[in-house]
Amino acid sequence: MPKEKIAYVCSECGQEATKWVGRCPACGQWNTMKEIRLGPARKSQASSRYSSSTRQNCPLPVQEIEADAEPRIDLGDNELNRVLGGGLVPGSLVLLGGEPGIGKSTLILQTSLNLSDRTVLYVSGEESARQIKLRADRLNPSPRSKLLILCETSLDAIYRHVEELKPDLLIIDSIQTISSESLDSSPGSLSQIRECAASLLKFVKEGGCGCSVILIGHITKDGTLAGPKVLEHIVDCVLQFEGDQHYMYRILRGMKNRFGSTSELGIYEMHQGGLRQVANPSELLLTEAREGLSGIAICSAVEGIRPLLIETQALVSTAAYGTAQRSATGFDSRRLGMLLAVLEKRVGFKLTQKDVFLNIAGGLRVTDPAMDLSVILAVVSSNVDRAIDTDVCMCGEVGLSGEIRPVSRIEQRIAEAEKLGFGRMLVPAQGLKGIDNSRLKLKLIPIARVAEAVRELFG
C-alpha cells in the first residue's frame, strides 16, 4: 500500500513546503502553512479525465501561433460585461468573491435568468432547489430562460451532468462546498479547493466543450478569498463584489482579468426585486442639499473608463484626548496623512492638535490620485468652517512640494462635470494643453499649487 504524502501550502501566497514552518518563506506571514494530503490517489473515471493531461504539446514559433480576437458572450448586463472586458469569453474560468449576504448569488442568478439564448447549469451546494426557486420568482425571470438547477456537492457527479446536458455556462455556488472523491479531506479544506479548482481548469481548457465556468467564493475576515492564494492564479478572471450592507449600492471590481482591463468598475443598486444597474452613478453619489455645508468637495474621478463625480466629506475638530486622530473611510489613510503634512508644510494650516475624519460618500472605495485636491480642500473647508460653492468641482494630484500634477482623461472628467451642470472646475494648469475652452459651458480654473486653490475658494 503506497504511503500517503503530506505537503504544506501557505494560505496567503500558495507557497508549498515539505514540512511545517511557522513563517512562510515566500510572503513572510506567520501561521499560514496549512496541511494538505497528496495521496494515495484514488481517482474516479469522471474526474481523472480532467485531472491529468493526455494531450501532447510541442513548442511552436510565436509567428505561427494564431491569435484572433476572443469571441464574447453577451450576458445581458452592461455593468458585468464592462468589468469582464466586453462579455464572457467562452471556455474561461471566472471567480466571483464577496462577503456573505452581499448579493453574489443574486447577481449570478439574475444574470442567468435573463440569458434566453444560452443553456445555464446552476449548481448549488448551499441552498435547496426550492430556495433558489423562491429567489428566482422575486427577480422577475424571463419566460424563455433556459436555466437548470442542480443541488450537488460532488465534483464527479457534476461532470456527469455536464457531459449529459452540455450547457453553455456552468455556475458553481460555491467552490467551498464542492469536494472531489479523489481526496479524503472535507469540503472547504485547502486541499479540496485546490484540487477542485485545478480539475475545473483542465475541464474548461482541455474538455473541448467550450463551456464557461463561474465560481462563487466566500472571503475571510481579512477580505481575501477563502482558500489558498493559488486559487486566484488558476482562474482567468477574479471579480470582487463589495459594498456596505447598510447602503443600497454594490460595486463590482475586476481584480484580475486575462481578457481585459482590471481597472473597470460596475455599480448596482440593491432593491427588493434584485440588483439594478446604475447607468449614471454621479447623480446618485452627490448630496442634493449640500448648500452651506462645510467640509464637502466634489471631485471628478475616473474608475476604468467611467468618469464619476464623487463627494468627499471631511470633519476637522479639536483633539479631545491630546493625541490627534486620523481616520479615512473609502480612502487610503496613509495618503491622507501625506496630504495633511503637505497642507501644514506648504500652506501653513496647523492640524497637529486636531482630529481629521474623511469619508467618501456612498460607501465607495476610491484609489484615483485625482482625489488629492478634493481631499485637501474638504479638510480646509471644514477647518475654516466655510462651504465650497455648490457649482464648483475639481480634480488634481498633489505632490509633496505642494504642486498640482496633471491627471489622465481630463477631457472625460470635464465632460462629466459639464453634463451635471457645474459652473466652475479646478484643474491642473499643466493638463489644459490642447483643450478648447470656448466650447465649454463651465469655466476651467487652472491651478498650479495647493495654495492657489485655497486662495481661489476661500480668499
GROMACS .gro file of C-alpha atoms in nm:
model
  459
    1MET     CA    1   0.000   0.000   0.000
    2PRO     CA    2   0.158   0.334  -0.101
    3LYS     CA    3   0.243   0.577   0.173
    4GLU     CA    4   0.026   0.884   0.198
    5LYS     CA    5   0.210   1.204   0.112
    6ILE     CA    6   0.159   1.529   0.301
    7ALA     CA    7   0.252   1.880   0.193
    8TYR     CA    8   0.204   2.224   0.344
    9VAL     CA    9   0.064   2.518   0.149
   10CYS     CA   10   0.060   2.884   0.252
   11SER     CA   11  -0.298   3.015   0.255
   12GLU     CA   12  -0.175   3.367   0.165
   13CYS     CA   13   0.056   3.312  -0.133
   14GLY     CA   14   0.027   2.942  -0.225
   15GLN     CA   15   0.391   2.856  -0.143
   16GLU     CA   16   0.448   2.484  -0.091
   17ALA     CA   17   0.678   2.322   0.165
   18THR     CA   18   0.759   1.962   0.255
   19LYS     CA   19   0.739   2.032   0.629
   20TRP     CA   20   0.556   2.274   0.852
   21VAL     CA   21   0.722   2.606   0.926
   22GLY     CA   22   0.592   2.886   1.143
   23ARG     CA   23   0.667   3.159   0.891
   24CYS     CA   24   0.613   3.132   0.516
   25PRO     CA   25   0.950   3.166   0.337
   26ALA     CA   26   0.785   3.341   0.039
   27CYS     CA   27   0.549   3.605   0.182
   28GLY     CA   28   0.676   3.617   0.541
   29GLN     CA   29   0.333   3.567   0.704
   30TRP     CA   30   0.312   3.372   1.030
   31ASN     CA   31   0.098   3.061   1.093
   32THR     CA   32  -0.035   3.040   0.736
   33MET     CA   33   0.104   2.695   0.641
   34LYS     CA   34  -0.185   2.450   0.613
   35GLU     CA   35  -0.156   2.074   0.574
   36ILE     CA   36  -0.289   1.907   0.259
   37ARG     CA   37  -0.282   1.541   0.161
   38LEU     CA   38  -0.143   1.448  -0.180
   39GLY     CA   39  -0.204   1.074  -0.193
   40PRO     CA   40  -0.261   0.794  -0.243
   41ALA     CA   41  -0.465   0.892  -0.548
   42ARG     CA   42  -0.800   0.722  -0.595
   43LYS     CA   43  -0.935   0.899  -0.898
   44SER     CA   44  -1.277   0.819  -1.033
   45GLN     CA   45  -1.337   0.783  -1.404
   46ALA     CA   46  -1.508   1.123  -1.435
   47SER     CA   47  -1.251   1.333  -1.250
   48SER     CA   48  -0.942   1.157  -1.388
   49ARG     CA   49  -1.040   1.261  -1.736
   50TYR     CA   50  -0.976   1.624  -1.645
   51SER     CA   51  -0.716   1.583  -1.370
   52SER     CA   52  -0.431   1.470  -1.596
   53SER     CA   53  -0.344   1.594  -1.938
   54THR     CA   54  -0.348   1.345  -2.225
   55ARG     CA   55  -0.260   1.595  -2.494
   56GLN     CA   56   0.096   1.602  -2.626
   57ASN     CA   57   0.217   1.961  -2.655
   58CYS     CA   58   0.510   2.079  -2.862
   59PRO     CA   59   0.682   2.419  -2.882
   60LEU     CA   60   0.577   2.647  -3.168
   61PRO     CA   61   0.737   2.962  -3.309
   62VAL     CA   62   0.550   3.269  -3.197
   63GLN     CA   63   0.497   3.375  -3.562
   64GLU     CA   64   0.298   3.056  -3.633
   65ILE     CA   65   0.057   3.095  -3.342
   66GLU     CA   66  -0.283   3.226  -3.448
   67ALA     CA   67  -0.422   3.491  -3.213
   68ASP     CA   68  -0.767   3.605  -3.319
   69ALA     CA   69  -0.989   3.829  -3.110
   70GLU     CA   70  -1.168   3.633  -2.838
   71PRO     CA   71  -1.542   3.598  -2.902
   72ARG     CA   72  -1.764   3.726  -2.624
   73ILE     CA   73  -2.092   3.609  -2.475
   74ASP     CA   74  -2.330   3.896  -2.405
   75LEU     CA   75  -2.464   3.838  -2.053
   76GLY     CA   76  -2.738   4.099  -2.088
   77ASP     CA   77  -2.584   4.306  -1.807
   78ASN     CA   78  -2.391   4.614  -1.920
   79GLU     CA   79  -2.212   4.654  -1.586
   80LEU     CA   80  -2.098   4.290  -1.575
   81ASN     CA   81  -1.999   4.295  -1.942
   82ARG     CA   82  -1.787   4.606  -1.883
   83VAL     CA   83  -1.598   4.457  -1.588
   84LEU     CA   84  -1.535   4.134  -1.783
   85GLY     CA   85  -1.390   4.334  -2.071
   86GLY     CA   86  -1.684   4.323  -2.311
   87GLY     CA   87  -1.856   3.999  -2.215
   88LEU     CA   88  -1.778   3.645  -2.104
   89VAL     CA   89  -1.515   3.459  -2.305
   90PRO     CA   90  -1.620   3.101  -2.397
   91GLY     CA   91  -1.406   2.844  -2.220
   92SER     CA   92  -1.298   3.082  -1.943
   93LEU     CA   93  -1.290   3.026  -1.567
   94VAL     CA   94  -1.422   3.319  -1.360
   95LEU     CA   95  -1.412   3.355  -0.981
   96LEU     CA   96  -1.660   3.587  -0.807
   97GLY     CA   97  -1.585   3.667  -0.443
   98GLY     CA   98  -1.759   3.873  -0.179
   99GLU     CA   99  -1.882   3.886   0.178
  100PRO     CA  100  -2.175   3.668   0.288
  101GLY     CA  101  -2.507   3.833   0.210
  102ILE     CA  102  -2.363   4.096  -0.023
  103GLY     CA  103  -2.555   3.964  -0.325
  104LYS     CA  104  -2.317   3.732  -0.515
  105SER     CA  105  -2.574   3.460  -0.574
  106THR     CA  106  -2.841   3.718  -0.657
  107LEU     CA  107  -2.619   3.878  -0.921
  108ILE     CA  108  -2.533   3.550  -1.094
  109LEU     CA  109  -2.885   3.407  -1.067
  110GLN     CA  110  -3.037   3.727  -1.205
  111THR     CA  111  -2.793   3.723  -1.497
  112SER     CA  112  -2.864   3.355  -1.567
  113LEU     CA  113  -3.239   3.408  -1.571
  114ASN     CA  114  -3.204   3.674  -1.842
  115LEU     CA  115  -2.996   3.455  -2.077
  116SER     CA  116  -3.268   3.326  -2.306
  117ASP     CA  117  -3.034   3.204  -2.581
  118ARG     CA  118  -2.790   3.011  -2.359
  119THR     CA  119  -2.828   2.695  -2.153
  120VAL     CA  120  -2.710   2.757  -1.797
  121LEU     CA  121  -2.650   2.488  -1.535
  122TYR     CA  122  -2.663   2.637  -1.185
  123VAL     CA  123  -2.505   2.402  -0.930
  124SER     CA  124  -2.580   2.492  -0.570
  125GLY     CA  125  -2.414   2.330  -0.273
  126GLU     CA  126  -2.560   2.567  -0.015
  127GLU     CA  127  -2.931   2.602  -0.097
  128SER     CA  128  -3.210   2.369  -0.195
  129ALA     CA  129  -3.388   2.389  -0.528
  130ARG     CA  130  -3.697   2.532  -0.358
  131GLN     CA  131  -3.497   2.816  -0.201
  132ILE     CA  132  -3.347   2.905  -0.538
  133LYS     CA  133  -3.694   2.895  -0.697
  134LEU     CA  134  -3.831   3.139  -0.438
  135ARG     CA  135  -3.544   3.378  -0.503
  136ALA     CA  136  -3.582   3.344  -0.880
  137ASP     CA  137  -3.951   3.438  -0.862
  138ARG     CA  138  -3.857   3.768  -0.693
  139LEU     CA  139  -3.610   3.851  -0.971
  140ASN     CA  140  -3.872   3.863  -1.249
  141PRO     CA  141  -3.723   3.586  -1.468
  142SER     CA  142  -3.752   3.578  -1.845
  143PRO     CA  143  -4.018   3.332  -1.969
  144ARG     CA  144  -3.766   3.197  -2.223
  145SER     CA  145  -3.497   3.128  -1.965
  146LYS     CA  146  -3.300   2.802  -2.009
  147LEU     CA  147  -3.174   2.784  -1.650
  148LEU     CA  148  -3.129   2.438  -1.498
  149ILE     CA  149  -3.092   2.394  -1.120
  150LEU     CA  150  -2.879   2.116  -0.970
  151CYS     CA  151  -2.820   2.067  -0.598
  152GLU     CA  152  -2.495   1.871  -0.581
  153THR     CA  153  -2.164   1.884  -0.393
  154SER     CA  154  -1.972   1.604  -0.568
  155LEU     CA  155  -1.742   1.720  -0.846
  156ASP     CA  156  -1.760   1.382  -1.019
  157ALA     CA  157  -2.141   1.393  -1.031
  158ILE     CA  158  -2.126   1.748  -1.168
  159TYR     CA  159  -1.904   1.632  -1.454
  160ARG     CA  160  -2.151   1.357  -1.544
  161HIS     CA  161  -2.440   1.606  -1.562
  162VAL     CA  162  -2.232   1.848  -1.771
  163GLU     CA  163  -2.143   1.575  -2.022
  164GLU     CA  164  -2.510   1.483  -2.050
  165LEU     CA  165  -2.662   1.835  -2.070
  166LYS     CA  166  -2.372   2.019  -2.245
  167PRO     CA  167  -2.456   2.367  -2.106
  168ASP     CA  168  -2.304   2.688  -2.238
  169LEU     CA  169  -2.241   2.818  -1.886
  170LEU     CA  170  -2.171   2.630  -1.562
  171ILE     CA  171  -2.216   2.811  -1.231
  172ILE     CA  172  -2.091   2.662  -0.904
  173ASP     CA  173  -2.219   2.820  -0.582
  174SER     CA  174  -1.991   2.792  -0.400
  175ILE     CA  175  -1.648   2.638  -0.462
  176GLN     CA  176  -1.605   2.587  -0.085
  177THR     CA  177  -1.890   2.333  -0.081
  178ILE     CA  178  -1.764   2.115  -0.369
  179SER     CA  179  -1.550   1.809  -0.300
  180SER     CA  180  -1.371   1.550  -0.509
  181GLU     CA  181  -1.374   1.179  -0.431
  182SER     CA  182  -1.001   1.159  -0.501
  183LEU     CA  183  -0.929   1.327  -0.163
  184ASP     CA  184  -1.035   1.221   0.185
  185SER     CA  185  -1.046   1.572   0.331
  186SER     CA  186  -1.371   1.755   0.399
  187PRO     CA  187  -1.525   2.012   0.164
  188GLY     CA  188  -1.388   2.362   0.210
  189SER     CA  189  -1.039   2.249   0.310
  190LEU     CA  190  -0.737   2.385   0.128
  191SER     CA  191  -0.667   2.057  -0.047
  192GLN     CA  192  -1.027   2.020  -0.171
  193ILE     CA  193  -1.048   2.378  -0.300
  194ARG     CA  194  -0.715   2.345  -0.475
  195GLU     CA  195  -0.794   2.006  -0.631
  196CYS     CA  196  -1.143   2.107  -0.748
  197ALA     CA  197  -1.022   2.435  -0.899
  198ALA     CA  198  -0.737   2.262  -1.083
  199SER     CA  199  -0.971   1.991  -1.213
  200LEU     CA  200  -1.222   2.251  -1.333
  201LEU     CA  201  -0.944   2.438  -1.510
  202LYS     CA  202  -0.847   2.128  -1.709
  203PHE     CA  203  -1.214   2.059  -1.778
  204VAL     CA  204  -1.260   2.409  -1.921
  205LYS     CA  205  -0.935   2.429  -2.118
  206GLU     CA  206  -0.899   2.070  -2.238
  207GLY     CA  207  -1.256   1.939  -2.235
  208GLY     CA  208  -1.328   2.085  -2.578
  209CYS     CA  209  -1.690   2.167  -2.497
  210GLY     CA  210  -1.646   2.547  -2.490
  211CYS     CA  211  -1.834   2.570  -2.161
  212SER     CA  212  -1.755   2.867  -1.939
  213VAL     CA  213  -1.745   2.827  -1.561
  214ILE     CA  214  -1.826   3.087  -1.294
  215LEU     CA  215  -1.717   3.000  -0.941
  216ILE     CA  216  -1.864   3.180  -0.642
  217GLY     CA  217  -1.631   3.202  -0.343
  218HIS     CA  218  -1.651   3.335   0.010
  219ILE     CA  219  -1.399   3.573   0.161
  220THR     CA  220  -1.235   3.569   0.502
  221LYS     CA  221  -1.248   3.834   0.776
  222ASP     CA  222  -0.941   3.998   0.621
  223GLY     CA  223  -1.127   4.050   0.293
  224THR     CA  224  -0.934   3.785   0.097
  225LEU     CA  225  -1.083   3.487  -0.084
  226ALA     CA  226  -1.109   3.181   0.135
  227GLY     CA  227  -0.868   2.907   0.034
  228PRO     CA  228  -0.511   2.909  -0.093
  229LYS     CA  229  -0.392   3.209  -0.289
  230VAL     CA  230  -0.314   2.973  -0.577
  231LEU     CA  231  -0.689   2.964  -0.645
  232GLU     CA  232  -0.666   3.319  -0.781
  233HIS     CA  233  -0.370   3.218  -1.001
  234ILE     CA  234  -0.565   2.930  -1.158
  235VAL     CA  235  -0.869   3.124  -1.282
  236ASP     CA  236  -0.878   3.362  -1.579
  237CYS     CA  237  -1.073   3.637  -1.407
  238VAL     CA  238  -1.125   3.737  -1.043
  239LEU     CA  239  -1.421   3.963  -0.964
  240GLN     CA  240  -1.481   4.123  -0.626
  241PHE     CA  241  -1.838   4.212  -0.526
  242GLU     CA  242  -1.828   4.458  -0.240
  243GLY     CA  243  -2.031   4.718  -0.058
  244ASP     CA  244  -2.167   4.808   0.282
  245GLN     CA  245  -2.480   4.616   0.374
  246HIS     CA  246  -2.619   4.939   0.525
  247TYR     CA  247  -2.601   5.106   0.182
  248MET     CA  248  -2.802   5.017  -0.126
  249TYR     CA  249  -2.503   5.037  -0.360
  250ARG     CA  250  -2.291   4.739  -0.463
  251ILE     CA  251  -1.965   4.766  -0.654
  252LEU     CA  252  -1.821   4.502  -0.887
  253ARG     CA  253  -1.444   4.527  -0.940
  254GLY     CA  254  -1.211   4.331  -1.164
  255MET     CA  255  -0.912   4.222  -0.954
  256LYS     CA  256  -0.763   4.007  -1.232
  257ASN     CA  257  -0.862   3.968  -1.596
  258ARG     CA  258  -0.665   3.787  -1.865
  259PHE     CA  259  -0.902   3.913  -2.133
  260GLY     CA  260  -0.943   4.278  -2.036
  261SER     CA  261  -0.858   4.563  -1.803
  262THR     CA  262  -0.861   4.531  -1.424
  263SER     CA  263  -0.949   4.896  -1.365
  264GLU     CA  264  -1.315   4.867  -1.463
  265LEU     CA  265  -1.598   4.925  -1.220
  266GLY     CA  266  -1.964   4.820  -1.218
  267ILE     CA  267  -2.219   4.980  -0.986
  268TYR     CA  268  -2.550   4.825  -0.881
  269GLU     CA  269  -2.834   4.929  -0.654
  270MET     CA  270  -2.998   4.666  -0.435
  271HIS     CA  271  -3.379   4.654  -0.446
  272GLN     CA  272  -3.650   4.414  -0.336
  273GLY     CA  273  -3.663   4.278  -0.690
  274GLY     CA  274  -3.287   4.222  -0.721
  275LEU     CA  275  -2.995   4.432  -0.840
  276ARG     CA  276  -3.050   4.731  -1.066
  277GLN     CA  277  -2.775   4.862  -1.291
  278VAL     CA  278  -2.674   5.221  -1.220
  279ALA     CA  279  -2.612   5.384  -1.558
  280ASN     CA  280  -2.529   5.732  -1.422
  281PRO     CA  281  -2.386   5.690  -1.069
  282SER     CA  282  -2.270   6.054  -1.042
  283GLU     CA  283  -2.623   6.181  -0.980
  284LEU     CA  284  -2.681   5.925  -0.704
  285LEU     CA  285  -2.348   5.984  -0.528
  286LEU     CA  286  -2.395   6.357  -0.483
  287THR     CA  287  -2.589   6.510  -0.193
  288GLU     CA  288  -2.862   6.733  -0.328
  289ALA     CA  289  -2.890   6.968  -0.028
  290ARG     CA  290  -2.522   7.048   0.027
  291GLU     CA  291  -2.552   7.427   0.004
  292GLY     CA  292  -2.398   7.595   0.308
  293LEU     CA  293  -2.236   7.275   0.438
  294SER     CA  294  -1.865   7.300   0.510
  295GLY     CA  295  -1.623   7.013   0.461
  296ILE     CA  296  -1.769   6.893   0.129
  297ALA     CA  297  -1.577   6.895  -0.201
  298ILE     CA  298  -1.678   6.736  -0.532
  299CYS     CA  299  -1.412   6.553  -0.733
  300SER     CA  300  -1.435   6.436  -1.091
  301ALA     CA  301  -1.272   6.093  -1.066
  302VAL     CA  302  -1.224   5.814  -1.320
  303GLU     CA  303  -1.259   5.443  -1.247
  304GLY     CA  304  -1.153   5.244  -1.552
  305ILE     CA  305  -1.306   5.431  -1.845
  306ARG     CA  306  -1.602   5.566  -1.647
  307PRO     CA  307  -1.595   5.921  -1.504
  308LEU     CA  308  -1.764   5.965  -1.166
  309LEU     CA  309  -1.841   6.277  -0.965
  310ILE     CA  310  -1.765   6.176  -0.607
  311GLU     CA  311  -1.845   6.368  -0.290
  312THR     CA  312  -1.556   6.399  -0.044
  313GLN     CA  313  -1.657   6.474   0.315
  314ALA     CA  314  -1.416   6.594   0.585
  315LEU     CA  315  -1.455   6.687   0.950
  316VAL     CA  316  -1.185   6.869   1.146
  317SER     CA  317  -1.230   6.911   1.521
  318THR     CA  318  -1.013   6.978   1.825
  319ALA     CA  319  -0.847   6.665   1.963
  320ALA     CA  320  -1.029   6.566   2.282
  321TYR     CA  321  -0.763   6.340   2.434
  322GLY     CA  322  -0.441   6.514   2.335
  323THR     CA  323  -0.349   6.274   2.056
  324ALA     CA  324  -0.494   6.371   1.719
  325GLN     CA  325  -0.685   6.104   1.527
  326ARG     CA  326  -0.662   6.041   1.153
  327SER     CA  327  -0.947   5.831   1.014
  328ALA     CA  328  -1.040   5.767   0.650
  329THR     CA  329  -1.332   5.566   0.507
  330GLY     CA  330  -1.305   5.475   0.139
  331PHE     CA  331  -0.966   5.643   0.104
  332ASP     CA  332  -0.608   5.539   0.182
  333SER     CA  333  -0.533   5.657   0.536
  334ARG     CA  334  -0.158   5.677   0.465
  335ARG     CA  335  -0.218   5.906   0.171
  336LEU     CA  336  -0.443   6.119   0.392
  337GLY     CA  337  -0.154   6.161   0.635
  338MET     CA  338   0.072   6.268   0.349
  339LEU     CA  339  -0.179   6.525   0.224
  340LEU     CA  340  -0.222   6.669   0.573
  341ALA     CA  341   0.155   6.704   0.600
  342VAL     CA  342   0.162   6.890   0.265
  343LEU     CA  343  -0.121   7.114   0.384
  344GLU     CA  344   0.066   7.202   0.701
  345LYS     CA  345   0.408   7.248   0.543
  346ARG     CA  346   0.319   7.423   0.215
  347VAL     CA  347   0.004   7.617   0.309
  348GLY     CA  348   0.054   7.679   0.680
  349PHE     CA  349  -0.254   7.511   0.833
  350LYS     CA  350  -0.164   7.367   1.174
  351LEU     CA  351  -0.355   7.042   1.221
  352THR     CA  352  -0.131   6.860   1.469
  353GLN     CA  353  -0.375   6.916   1.758
  354LYS     CA  354  -0.691   6.846   1.557
  355ASP     CA  355  -0.877   6.530   1.466
  356VAL     CA  356  -0.934   6.475   1.094
  357PHE     CA  357  -1.205   6.240   0.967
  358LEU     CA  358  -1.251   6.171   0.596
  359ASN     CA  359  -1.536   5.989   0.424
  360ILE     CA  360  -1.611   5.907   0.060
  361ALA     CA  361  -1.989   5.934   0.027
  362GLY     CA  362  -2.192   5.638  -0.095
  363GLY     CA  363  -1.969   5.368   0.054
  364LEU     CA  364  -1.722   5.384  -0.236
  365ARG     CA  365  -1.353   5.298  -0.210
  366VAL     CA  366  -1.150   5.520  -0.441
  367THR     CA  367  -0.786   5.495  -0.547
  368ASP     CA  368  -0.776   5.767  -0.816
  369PRO     CA  369  -0.486   6.011  -0.746
  370ALA     CA  370  -0.705   6.294  -0.875
  371MET     CA  371  -0.891   6.279  -0.542
  372ASP     CA  372  -0.599   6.453  -0.366
  373LEU     CA  373  -0.712   6.807  -0.439
  374SER     CA  374  -1.069   6.747  -0.321
  375VAL     CA  375  -0.943   6.584   0.000
  376ILE     CA  376  -0.723   6.881   0.085
  377LEU     CA  377  -0.992   7.141   0.005
  378ALA     CA  378  -1.256   6.948   0.201
  379VAL     CA  379  -1.024   6.949   0.503
  380VAL     CA  380  -0.958   7.322   0.465
  381SER     CA  381  -1.331   7.390   0.426
  382SER     CA  382  -1.410   7.208   0.750
  383ASN     CA  383  -1.117   7.370   0.932
  384VAL     CA  384  -1.222   7.727   0.848
  385ASP     CA  385  -1.594   7.631   0.859
  386ARG     CA  386  -1.667   7.783   0.518
  387ALA     CA  387  -1.862   7.598   0.249
  388ILE     CA  388  -1.738   7.549  -0.105
  389ASP     CA  389  -1.980   7.677  -0.370
  390THR     CA  390  -2.210   7.404  -0.498
  391ASP     CA  391  -2.122   7.475  -0.863
  392VAL     CA  392  -1.751   7.401  -0.809
  393CYS     CA  393  -1.580   7.067  -0.870
  394MET     CA  394  -1.213   6.976  -0.902
  395CYS     CA  395  -0.952   6.717  -0.986
  396GLY     CA  396  -0.577   6.702  -0.942
  397GLU     CA  397  -0.295   6.501  -0.791
  398VAL     CA  398  -0.095   6.672  -0.515
  399GLY     CA  399   0.282   6.633  -0.494
  400LEU     CA  400   0.499   6.658  -0.185
  401SER     CA  401   0.611   7.008  -0.287
  402GLY     CA  402   0.251   7.128  -0.295
  403GLU     CA  403   0.229   7.131  -0.674
  404ILE     CA  404  -0.082   7.015  -0.861
  405ARG     CA  405   0.017   6.742  -1.103
  406PRO     CA  406  -0.181   6.662  -1.422
  407VAL     CA  407  -0.418   6.366  -1.426
  408SER     CA  408  -0.530   6.128  -1.700
  409ARG     CA  409  -0.851   6.153  -1.908
  410ILE     CA  410  -0.901   6.520  -1.826
  411GLU     CA  411  -1.146   6.564  -2.116
  412GLN     CA  412  -1.378   6.295  -1.979
  413ARG     CA  413  -1.367   6.448  -1.632
  414ILE     CA  414  -1.458   6.791  -1.769
  415ALA     CA  415  -1.741   6.648  -1.983
  416GLU     CA  416  -1.894   6.467  -1.683
  417ALA     CA  417  -1.885   6.784  -1.472
  418GLU     CA  418  -2.037   6.985  -1.755
  419LYS     CA  419  -2.314   6.730  -1.806
  420LEU     CA  420  -2.424   6.760  -1.442
  421GLY     CA  421  -2.439   7.139  -1.455
  422PHE     CA  422  -2.125   7.251  -1.268
  423GLY     CA  423  -2.016   7.607  -1.344
  424ARG     CA  424  -1.650   7.606  -1.239
  425MET     CA  425  -1.384   7.337  -1.224
  426LEU     CA  426  -1.037   7.350  -1.070
  427VAL     CA  427  -0.794   7.159  -1.292
  428PRO     CA  428  -0.413   7.121  -1.305
  429ALA     CA  429  -0.256   7.403  -1.504
  430GLN     CA  430  -0.030   7.163  -1.693
  431GLY     CA  431  -0.322   6.943  -1.800
  432LEU     CA  432  -0.505   7.203  -2.014
  433LYS     CA  433  -0.287   7.174  -2.322
  434GLY     CA  434  -0.496   7.113  -2.634
  435ILE     CA  435  -0.833   7.179  -2.466
  436ASP     CA  436  -1.062   7.434  -2.633
  437ASN     CA  437  -1.225   7.635  -2.353
  438SER     CA  438  -1.453   7.827  -2.588
  439ARG     CA  439  -1.676   7.526  -2.649
  440LEU     CA  440  -1.729   7.453  -2.280
  441LYS     CA  441  -2.019   7.577  -2.072
  442LEU     CA  442  -1.821   7.563  -1.747
  443LYS     CA  443  -1.523   7.777  -1.654
  444LEU     CA  444  -1.188   7.599  -1.616
  445ILE     CA  445  -0.965   7.743  -1.343
  446PRO     CA  446  -0.601   7.634  -1.387
  447ILE     CA  447  -0.426   7.563  -1.055
  448ALA     CA  448  -0.051   7.507  -1.022
  449ARG     CA  449  -0.012   7.482  -0.641
  450VAL     CA  450  -0.227   7.395  -0.342
  451ALA     CA  451  -0.201   7.748  -0.203
  452GLU     CA  452  -0.357   7.886  -0.523
  453ALA     CA  453  -0.655   7.653  -0.488
  454VAL     CA  454  -0.707   7.761  -0.126
  455ARG     CA  455  -0.694   8.131  -0.222
  456GLU     CA  456  -0.930   8.074  -0.514
  457LEU     CA  457  -1.203   7.921  -0.297
  458PHE     CA  458  -1.152   8.086   0.042
  459GLY     CA  459  -0.970   8.413  -0.039
   0.00000   0.00000   0.00000
